Short mmCIF file of C-alpha atoms in Angstrom, two decimals:
data_model
loop_
_atom_site.label_atom_id
_atom_site.label_comp_id
_atom_site.label_asym_id
_atom_site.label_seq_id
_atom_site.Cartn_x
_atom_site.Cartn_y
_atom_site.Cartn_z
CA UNK A 1 -56.96 39.40 43.89
CA UNK A 2 -53.39 39.11 45.11
CA UNK A 3 -52.49 37.29 41.89
CA UNK A 4 -54.21 39.84 39.64
CA UNK A 5 -56.56 37.25 38.14
CA UNK A 6 -59.72 38.41 36.38
CA UNK A 7 -61.79 35.59 37.85
CA UNK A 8 -61.56 32.62 40.17
CA UNK A 9 -63.43 29.39 40.70
CA UNK A 10 -63.45 27.29 43.87
CA UNK A 11 -64.98 23.81 43.84
CA UNK A 12 -66.23 21.73 46.74
CA UNK A 13 -64.68 18.36 47.55
CA UNK A 14 -66.45 16.31 44.87
CA UNK A 15 -66.56 19.09 42.28
CA UNK A 16 -70.33 19.40 41.91
CA UNK A 17 -70.55 22.88 43.40
CA UNK A 18 -68.55 26.00 42.70
CA UNK A 19 -68.19 29.57 43.86
CA UNK A 20 -67.14 32.21 41.36
CA UNK A 21 -65.29 35.41 42.20
CA UNK A 22 -64.46 38.41 40.02
CA UNK A 23 -61.32 40.55 39.94
CA UNK A 24 -62.66 42.70 42.81
CA UNK A 25 -63.27 39.68 45.05
CA UNK A 26 -67.07 39.79 44.62
CA UNK A 27 -68.65 36.35 45.04
CA UNK A 28 -71.26 35.03 42.61
CA UNK A 29 -73.55 32.24 43.73
CA UNK A 30 -75.73 29.85 41.77
CA UNK A 31 -78.57 32.37 41.37
CA UNK A 32 -76.15 34.88 39.84
CA UNK A 33 -74.82 32.26 37.44
CA UNK A 34 -78.32 31.02 36.52
CA UNK A 35 -79.43 34.60 35.86
CA UNK A 36 -76.44 35.36 33.65
CA UNK A 37 -76.72 32.12 31.70
CA UNK A 38 -80.50 32.17 31.48
CA UNK A 39 -80.63 35.78 30.28
CA UNK A 40 -77.94 35.23 27.68
CA UNK A 41 -79.57 32.03 26.43
CA UNK A 42 -83.04 33.63 26.38
CA UNK A 43 -81.75 36.61 24.38
CA UNK A 44 -80.15 34.24 21.87
CA UNK A 45 -83.28 32.06 21.62
CA UNK A 46 -81.30 29.14 23.05
CA UNK A 47 -83.13 28.61 26.34
CA UNK A 48 -84.65 25.15 25.99
CA UNK A 49 -88.31 25.21 26.93
CA UNK A 50 -88.08 28.94 27.63
CA UNK A 51 -87.41 28.20 31.30
CA UNK A 52 -84.80 27.62 33.95
CA UNK A 53 -85.47 25.00 36.63
CA UNK A 54 -84.30 25.89 40.13
CA UNK A 55 -85.19 24.93 43.66
CA UNK A 56 -87.35 26.86 46.10
CA UNK A 57 -84.07 28.14 47.59
CA UNK A 58 -83.47 30.46 44.61
CA UNK A 59 -84.27 34.10 45.22
CA UNK A 60 -87.12 36.09 43.73
CA UNK A 61 -84.68 38.34 41.86
CA UNK A 62 -83.80 35.42 39.60
CA UNK A 63 -87.45 35.00 38.68
CA UNK A 64 -87.86 38.73 38.00
CA UNK A 65 -84.70 38.85 35.85
CA UNK A 66 -85.76 35.87 33.74
CA UNK A 67 -89.31 37.18 33.35
CA UNK A 68 -87.91 40.49 32.05
CA UNK A 69 -86.61 38.58 29.02
CA UNK A 70 -89.70 36.43 28.55
CA UNK A 71 -88.29 33.35 30.29
CA UNK A 72 -89.84 31.39 33.15
CA UNK A 73 -88.43 30.11 36.42
CA UNK A 74 -89.79 26.68 37.33
CA UNK A 75 -89.30 25.89 41.02
CA UNK A 76 -88.85 22.46 42.55
CA UNK A 77 -88.20 21.06 45.99
CA UNK A 78 -84.53 20.98 47.02
CA UNK A 79 -82.37 18.17 45.70
CA UNK A 80 -80.87 16.91 42.48
CA UNK A 81 -83.58 14.26 41.88
CA UNK A 82 -86.34 16.89 41.98
CA UNK A 83 -84.44 19.28 39.72
CA UNK A 84 -83.62 16.55 37.20
CA UNK A 85 -87.21 15.27 37.22
CA UNK A 86 -88.57 18.75 36.46
CA UNK A 87 -85.82 19.45 33.97
CA UNK A 88 -86.80 16.36 32.01
CA UNK A 89 -90.49 17.27 32.21
CA UNK A 90 -89.80 20.84 31.05
CA UNK A 91 -86.96 19.90 28.65
CA UNK A 92 -85.01 22.89 29.90
CA UNK A 93 -81.91 24.26 31.64
CA UNK A 94 -81.43 23.88 35.38
CA UNK A 95 -79.26 24.54 38.39
CA UNK A 96 -79.50 25.02 42.12
CA UNK A 97 -78.83 28.21 44.03
CA UNK A 98 -76.35 26.16 46.05
CA UNK A 99 -74.17 26.39 42.95
CA UNK A 100 -74.88 22.93 41.54
CA UNK A 101 -75.16 23.18 37.77
#
């Protein structure tokens, strides 16, 4: 905000997780990003398999938002292996609410 940027991204140490912030300093977590991406892709007919794969840690609002555009939220146990396994089975888009995309 001090620099007048429109957005910011902060990565963790190995770069597999990120936090996003807007020009007002509002933080966006993985569920926010999955909702934005999933809704845009669903509206454009580009959401592979018509679903987003996320862990049980994702909030119910994500599921409601996706459902409003005819997309599904497929939940898995926590962890990259579970998400990847389900993603391959569903042939779809995935992420974790912990901001791993």
